[in-house]
Short mmCIF file of C-alpha atoms (C1' of nucleotides) in Angstrom, two decimals:
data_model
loop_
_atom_site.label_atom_id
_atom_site.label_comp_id
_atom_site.label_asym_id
_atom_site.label_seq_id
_atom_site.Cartn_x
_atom_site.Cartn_y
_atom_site.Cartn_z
CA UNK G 1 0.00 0.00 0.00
CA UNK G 2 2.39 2.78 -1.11
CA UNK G 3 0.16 5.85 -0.41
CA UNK G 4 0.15 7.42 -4.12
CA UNK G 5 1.68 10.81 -5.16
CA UNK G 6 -1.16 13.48 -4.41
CA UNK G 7 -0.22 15.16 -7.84
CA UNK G 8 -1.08 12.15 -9.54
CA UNK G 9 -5.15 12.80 -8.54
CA UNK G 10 -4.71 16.81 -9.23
CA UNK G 11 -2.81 16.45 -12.65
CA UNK G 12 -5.81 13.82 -13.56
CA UNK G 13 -8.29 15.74 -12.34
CA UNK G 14 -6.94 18.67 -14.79
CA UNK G 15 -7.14 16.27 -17.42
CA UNK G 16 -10.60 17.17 -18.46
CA UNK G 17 -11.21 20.20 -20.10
CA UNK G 18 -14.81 20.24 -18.40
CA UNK G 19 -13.32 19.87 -15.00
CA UNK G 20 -10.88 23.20 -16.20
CA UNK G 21 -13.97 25.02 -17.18
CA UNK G 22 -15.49 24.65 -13.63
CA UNK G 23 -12.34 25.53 -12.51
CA UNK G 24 -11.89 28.56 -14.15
CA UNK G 25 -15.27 29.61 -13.16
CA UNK G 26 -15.06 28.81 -9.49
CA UNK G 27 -11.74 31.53 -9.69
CA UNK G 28 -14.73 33.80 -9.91
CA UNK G 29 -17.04 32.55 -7.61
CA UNK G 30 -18.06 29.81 -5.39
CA UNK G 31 -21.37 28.76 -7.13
CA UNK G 32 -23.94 25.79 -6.64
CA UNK G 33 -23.75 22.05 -9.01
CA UNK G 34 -26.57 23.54 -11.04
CA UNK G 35 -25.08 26.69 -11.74
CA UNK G 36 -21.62 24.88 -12.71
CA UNK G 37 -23.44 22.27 -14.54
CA UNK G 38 -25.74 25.50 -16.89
CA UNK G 39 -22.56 25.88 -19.77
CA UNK G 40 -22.63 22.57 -20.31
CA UNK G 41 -24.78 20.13 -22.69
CA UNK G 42 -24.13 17.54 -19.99
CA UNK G 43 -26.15 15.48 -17.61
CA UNK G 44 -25.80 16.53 -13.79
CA UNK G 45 -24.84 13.58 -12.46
CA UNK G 46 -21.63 13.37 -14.80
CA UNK G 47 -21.48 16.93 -13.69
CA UNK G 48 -21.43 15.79 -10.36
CA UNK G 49 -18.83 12.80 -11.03
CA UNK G 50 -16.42 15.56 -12.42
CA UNK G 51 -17.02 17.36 -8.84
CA UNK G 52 -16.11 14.60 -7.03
CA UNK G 53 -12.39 13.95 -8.86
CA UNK G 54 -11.87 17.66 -8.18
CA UNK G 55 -12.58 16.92 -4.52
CA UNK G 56 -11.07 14.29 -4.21
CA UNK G 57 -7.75 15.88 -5.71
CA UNK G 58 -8.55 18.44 -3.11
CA UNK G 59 -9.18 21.27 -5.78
CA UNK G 60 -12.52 22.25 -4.45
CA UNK G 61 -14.17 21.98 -1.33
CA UNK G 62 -18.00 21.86 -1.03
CA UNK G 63 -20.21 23.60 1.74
CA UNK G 64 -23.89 22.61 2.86
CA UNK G 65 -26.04 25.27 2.71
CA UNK G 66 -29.96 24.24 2.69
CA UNK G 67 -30.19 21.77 -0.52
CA UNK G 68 -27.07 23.51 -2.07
CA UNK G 69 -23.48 22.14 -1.80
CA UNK G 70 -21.84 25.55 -3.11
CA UNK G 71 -18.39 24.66 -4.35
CA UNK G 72 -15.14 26.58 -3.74
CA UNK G 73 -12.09 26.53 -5.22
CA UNK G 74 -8.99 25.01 -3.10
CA UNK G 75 -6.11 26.81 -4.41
CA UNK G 76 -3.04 24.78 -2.86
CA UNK G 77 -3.14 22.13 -5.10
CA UNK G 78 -3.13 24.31 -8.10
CA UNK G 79 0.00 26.23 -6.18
CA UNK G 80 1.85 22.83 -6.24
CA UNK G 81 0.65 22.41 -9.66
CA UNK G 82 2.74 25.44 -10.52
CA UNK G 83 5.64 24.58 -7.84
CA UNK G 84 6.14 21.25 -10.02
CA UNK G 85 6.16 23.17 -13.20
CA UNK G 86 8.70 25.41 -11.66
CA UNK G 87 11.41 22.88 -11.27
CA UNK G 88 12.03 23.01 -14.78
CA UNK G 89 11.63 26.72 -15.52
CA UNK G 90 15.78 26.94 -15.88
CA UNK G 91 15.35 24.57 -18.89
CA UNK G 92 12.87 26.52 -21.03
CA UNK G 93 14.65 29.83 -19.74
CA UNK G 94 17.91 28.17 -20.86
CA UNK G 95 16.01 28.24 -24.21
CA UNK G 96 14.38 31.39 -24.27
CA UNK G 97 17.91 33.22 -23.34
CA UNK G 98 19.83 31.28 -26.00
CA UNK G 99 17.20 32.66 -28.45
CA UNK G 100 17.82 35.87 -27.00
CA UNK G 101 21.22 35.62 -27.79
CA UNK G 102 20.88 34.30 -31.52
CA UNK G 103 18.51 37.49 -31.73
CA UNK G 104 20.96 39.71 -30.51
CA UNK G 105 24.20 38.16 -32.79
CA UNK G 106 21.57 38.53 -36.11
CA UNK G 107 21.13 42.48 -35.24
CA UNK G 108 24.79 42.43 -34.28
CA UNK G 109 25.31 41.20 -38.27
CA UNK G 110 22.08 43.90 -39.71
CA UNK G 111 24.55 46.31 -38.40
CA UNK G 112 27.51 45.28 -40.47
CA UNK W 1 -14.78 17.16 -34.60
CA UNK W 2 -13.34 19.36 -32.20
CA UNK W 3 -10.23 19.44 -31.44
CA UNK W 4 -9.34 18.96 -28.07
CA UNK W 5 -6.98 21.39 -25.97
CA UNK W 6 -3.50 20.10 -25.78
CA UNK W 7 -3.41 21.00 -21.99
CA UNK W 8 -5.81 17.36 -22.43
CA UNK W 9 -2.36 15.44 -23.09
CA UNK W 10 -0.36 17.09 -20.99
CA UNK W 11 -2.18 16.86 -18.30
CA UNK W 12 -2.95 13.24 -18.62
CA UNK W 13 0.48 12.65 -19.50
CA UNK W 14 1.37 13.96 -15.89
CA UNK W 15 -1.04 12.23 -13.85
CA UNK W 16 1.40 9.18 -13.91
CA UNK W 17 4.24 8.92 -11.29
CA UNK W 18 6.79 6.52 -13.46
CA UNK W 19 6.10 9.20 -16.51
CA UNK W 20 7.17 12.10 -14.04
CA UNK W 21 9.81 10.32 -12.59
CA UNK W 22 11.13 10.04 -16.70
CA UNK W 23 10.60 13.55 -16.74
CA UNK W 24 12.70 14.58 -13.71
CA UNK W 25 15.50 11.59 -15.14
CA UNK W 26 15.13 13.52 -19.22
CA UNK W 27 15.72 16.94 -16.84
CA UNK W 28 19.34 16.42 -16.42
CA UNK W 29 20.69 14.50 -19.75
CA UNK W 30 18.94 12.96 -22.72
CA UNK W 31 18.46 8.85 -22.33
CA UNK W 32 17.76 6.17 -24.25
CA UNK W 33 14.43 3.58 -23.55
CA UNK W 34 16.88 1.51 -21.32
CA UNK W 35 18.44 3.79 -18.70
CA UNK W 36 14.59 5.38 -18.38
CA UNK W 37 13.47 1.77 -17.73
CA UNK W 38 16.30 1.00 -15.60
CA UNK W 39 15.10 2.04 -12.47
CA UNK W 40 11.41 0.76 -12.58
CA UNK W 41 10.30 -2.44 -11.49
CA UNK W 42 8.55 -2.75 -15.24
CA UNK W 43 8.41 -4.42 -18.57
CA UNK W 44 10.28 -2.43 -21.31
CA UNK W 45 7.34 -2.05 -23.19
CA UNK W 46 5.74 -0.86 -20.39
CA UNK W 47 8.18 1.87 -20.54
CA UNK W 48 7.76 2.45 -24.25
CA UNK W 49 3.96 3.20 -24.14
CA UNK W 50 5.16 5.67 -21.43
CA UNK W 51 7.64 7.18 -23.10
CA UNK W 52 4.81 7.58 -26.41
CA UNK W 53 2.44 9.03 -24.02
CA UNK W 54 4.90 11.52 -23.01
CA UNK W 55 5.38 11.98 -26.94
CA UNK W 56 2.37 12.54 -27.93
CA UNK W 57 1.94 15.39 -25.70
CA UNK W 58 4.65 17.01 -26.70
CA UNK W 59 6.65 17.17 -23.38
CA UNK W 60 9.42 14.68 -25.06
CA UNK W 61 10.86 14.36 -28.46
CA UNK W 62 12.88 11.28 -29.84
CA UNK W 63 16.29 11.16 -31.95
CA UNK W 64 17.42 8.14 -33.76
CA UNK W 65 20.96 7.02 -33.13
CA UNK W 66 21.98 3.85 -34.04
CA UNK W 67 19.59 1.45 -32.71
CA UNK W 68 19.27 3.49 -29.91
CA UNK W 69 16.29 6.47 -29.56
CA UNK W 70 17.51 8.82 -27.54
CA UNK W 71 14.77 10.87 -25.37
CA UNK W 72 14.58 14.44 -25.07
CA UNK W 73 12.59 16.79 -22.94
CA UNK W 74 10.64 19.18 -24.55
CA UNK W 75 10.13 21.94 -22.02
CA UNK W 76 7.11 24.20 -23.60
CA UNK W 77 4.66 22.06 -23.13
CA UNK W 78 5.87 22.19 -19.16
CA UNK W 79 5.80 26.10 -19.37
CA UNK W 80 2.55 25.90 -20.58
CA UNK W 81 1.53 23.85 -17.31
CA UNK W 82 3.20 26.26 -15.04
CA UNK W 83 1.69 29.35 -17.26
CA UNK W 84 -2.08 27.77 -16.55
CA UNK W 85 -1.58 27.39 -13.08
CA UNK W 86 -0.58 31.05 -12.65
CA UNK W 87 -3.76 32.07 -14.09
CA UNK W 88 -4.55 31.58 -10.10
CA UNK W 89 -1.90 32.93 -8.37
CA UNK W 90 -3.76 35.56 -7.26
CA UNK W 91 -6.21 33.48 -5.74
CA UNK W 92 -3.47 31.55 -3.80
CA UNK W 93 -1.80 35.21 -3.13
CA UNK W 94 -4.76 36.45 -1.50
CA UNK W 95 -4.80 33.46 0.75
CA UNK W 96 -1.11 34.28 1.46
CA UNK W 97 -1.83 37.69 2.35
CA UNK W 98 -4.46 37.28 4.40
CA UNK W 99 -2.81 34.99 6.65
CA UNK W 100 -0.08 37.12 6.71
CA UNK W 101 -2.45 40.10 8.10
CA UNK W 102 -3.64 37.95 10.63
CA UNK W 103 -0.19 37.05 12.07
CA UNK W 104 0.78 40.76 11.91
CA UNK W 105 -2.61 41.66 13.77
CA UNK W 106 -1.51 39.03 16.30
CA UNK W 107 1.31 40.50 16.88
CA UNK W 108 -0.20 43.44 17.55
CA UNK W 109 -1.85 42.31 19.69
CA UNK W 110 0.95 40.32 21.70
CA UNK W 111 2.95 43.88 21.67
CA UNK W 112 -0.26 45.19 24.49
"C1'" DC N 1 -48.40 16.58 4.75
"C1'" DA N 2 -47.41 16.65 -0.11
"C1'" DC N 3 -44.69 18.48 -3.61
"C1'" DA N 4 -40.89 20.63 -5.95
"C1'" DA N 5 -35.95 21.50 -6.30
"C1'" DA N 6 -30.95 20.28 -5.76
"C1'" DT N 7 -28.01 16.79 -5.59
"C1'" DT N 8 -26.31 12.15 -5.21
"C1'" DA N 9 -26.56 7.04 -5.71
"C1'" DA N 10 -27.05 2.88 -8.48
"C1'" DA N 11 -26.58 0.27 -12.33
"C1'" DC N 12 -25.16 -0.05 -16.66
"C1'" DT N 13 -22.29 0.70 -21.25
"C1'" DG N 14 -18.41 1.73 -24.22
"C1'" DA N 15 -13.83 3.59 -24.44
"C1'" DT N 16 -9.38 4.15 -22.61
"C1'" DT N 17 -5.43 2.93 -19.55
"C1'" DA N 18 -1.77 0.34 -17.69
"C1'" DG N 19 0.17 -3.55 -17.53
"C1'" DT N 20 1.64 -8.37 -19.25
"C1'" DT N 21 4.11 -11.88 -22.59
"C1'" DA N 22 5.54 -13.24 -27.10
"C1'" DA N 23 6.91 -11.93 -31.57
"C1'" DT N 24 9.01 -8.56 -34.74
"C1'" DT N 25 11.97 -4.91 -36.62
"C1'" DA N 26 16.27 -2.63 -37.13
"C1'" DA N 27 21.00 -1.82 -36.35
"C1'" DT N 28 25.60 -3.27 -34.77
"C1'" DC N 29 29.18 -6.65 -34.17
"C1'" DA N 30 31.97 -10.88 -34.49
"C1'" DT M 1 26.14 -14.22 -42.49
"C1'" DG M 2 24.49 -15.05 -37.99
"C1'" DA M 3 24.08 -13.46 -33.31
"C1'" DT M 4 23.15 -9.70 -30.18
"C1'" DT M 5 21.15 -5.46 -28.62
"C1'" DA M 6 17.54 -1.75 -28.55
"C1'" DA M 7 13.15 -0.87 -29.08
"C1'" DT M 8 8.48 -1.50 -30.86
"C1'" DT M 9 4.28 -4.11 -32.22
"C1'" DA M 10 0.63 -7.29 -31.36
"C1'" DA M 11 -2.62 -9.45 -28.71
"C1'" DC M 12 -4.59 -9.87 -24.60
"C1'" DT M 13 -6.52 -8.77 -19.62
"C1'" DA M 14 -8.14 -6.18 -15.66
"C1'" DA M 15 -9.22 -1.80 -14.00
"C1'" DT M 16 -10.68 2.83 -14.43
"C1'" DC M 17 -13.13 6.63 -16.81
"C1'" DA M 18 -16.83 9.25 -18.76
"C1'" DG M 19 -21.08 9.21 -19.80
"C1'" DT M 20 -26.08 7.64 -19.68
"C1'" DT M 21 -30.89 6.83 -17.36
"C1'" DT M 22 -33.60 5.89 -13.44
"C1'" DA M 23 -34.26 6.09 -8.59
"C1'" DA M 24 -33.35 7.86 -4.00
"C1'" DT M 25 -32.21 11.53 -0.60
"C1'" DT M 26 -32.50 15.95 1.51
"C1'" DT M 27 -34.40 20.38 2.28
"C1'" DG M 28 -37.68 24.16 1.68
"C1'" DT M 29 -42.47 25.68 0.83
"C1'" DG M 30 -47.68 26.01 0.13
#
DNA sequence: CACAAATTAAACTGATTAGTTAATTAATCA
DNA sequence: TGATTAATTAACTAATCAGTTTAATTTGTG
């Protein structure tokens, strides 16, 4: 029973471009399963699976208020999300400044 | 036919631990199939769909030397992870702050 | 109490995923 | 040429995923 990688439930859950587009609209606002389910031409209780992975992954968090079960948007996970991508920033900047570079050298040549 | 947002691939691609341990491995040298496989506990062609998963989103590329492909990481794809997760830094930021308020108020309040 | 609304649960289907072993391709080497 | 090495392809299995429809649960309201 090696308890898994928690990244490897939040880069699934961000696998789904429906589960991005609740996303994205939770950075707004918390808002109810109904009102995340309106955009799409989808049946709630798929709409309600997708909640659940994002839960689960610890990307949202749902309240209790009368019938509702507002959702709101966890950001830590998203935070590690971008810590991970960060380890490898020095690699595309690597790239980006060598391009820099070759940029510079062809104006140092337009000059000639 | 729609097509689908490569974030779809990339995503998936990273919701697997032995594909980001590749990754991490591809960060400091190129490698063929074999020294990727090395480590794992795996069949090589176990490896090999990895490594085409990995492919197909874009976050590696493949030479041809000898009878050897050599693996190499592609890091756009990456900055592209790390440049949709900071679409909510300022949701994690806020959090941040906050929290830092608090402790300053607390130490206000300690200083009476 | 009865009913309507919001959401989840259950049961099912079809597609995809992650792995296996065995066979195949392609290149080097003796 | 024949053997060896690197890697992929093929064929298969078990599990998970993404969706459906129908039924149940929970809460508020007339």
């Amino acid at each position: 029973m090696t308890d898994s990688d928690p990244l490897d439930a939040v880069f699934g859950a961000l696998a789904h471009p429906v589960r991005r587009q609740i996303l994205a609209r939770l950075a707004e606002q918390d808002a109810t399963v109904n009102e995340l389910a309106e955009p799409f031409d989808m049946s709630l209780p798929a709409i309600s699976k997708h909640l659940r992975v994002l839960e689960a992954a610890g990307i949202i968090s749902r309240g209790k208020r009368a019938q509702f079960r507002p959702c709101h948007l966890e950001p830590e996970p998203l935070e590690a999300v971008a810590g991970w991508a960060d380890q490898y920033r020095h690699i595309w900047q690597a790239r980006f400044d060598a391009m820099t570079r070759a940029i510079e050298t062809m104006k140092g040549k337009a000059d000639d």
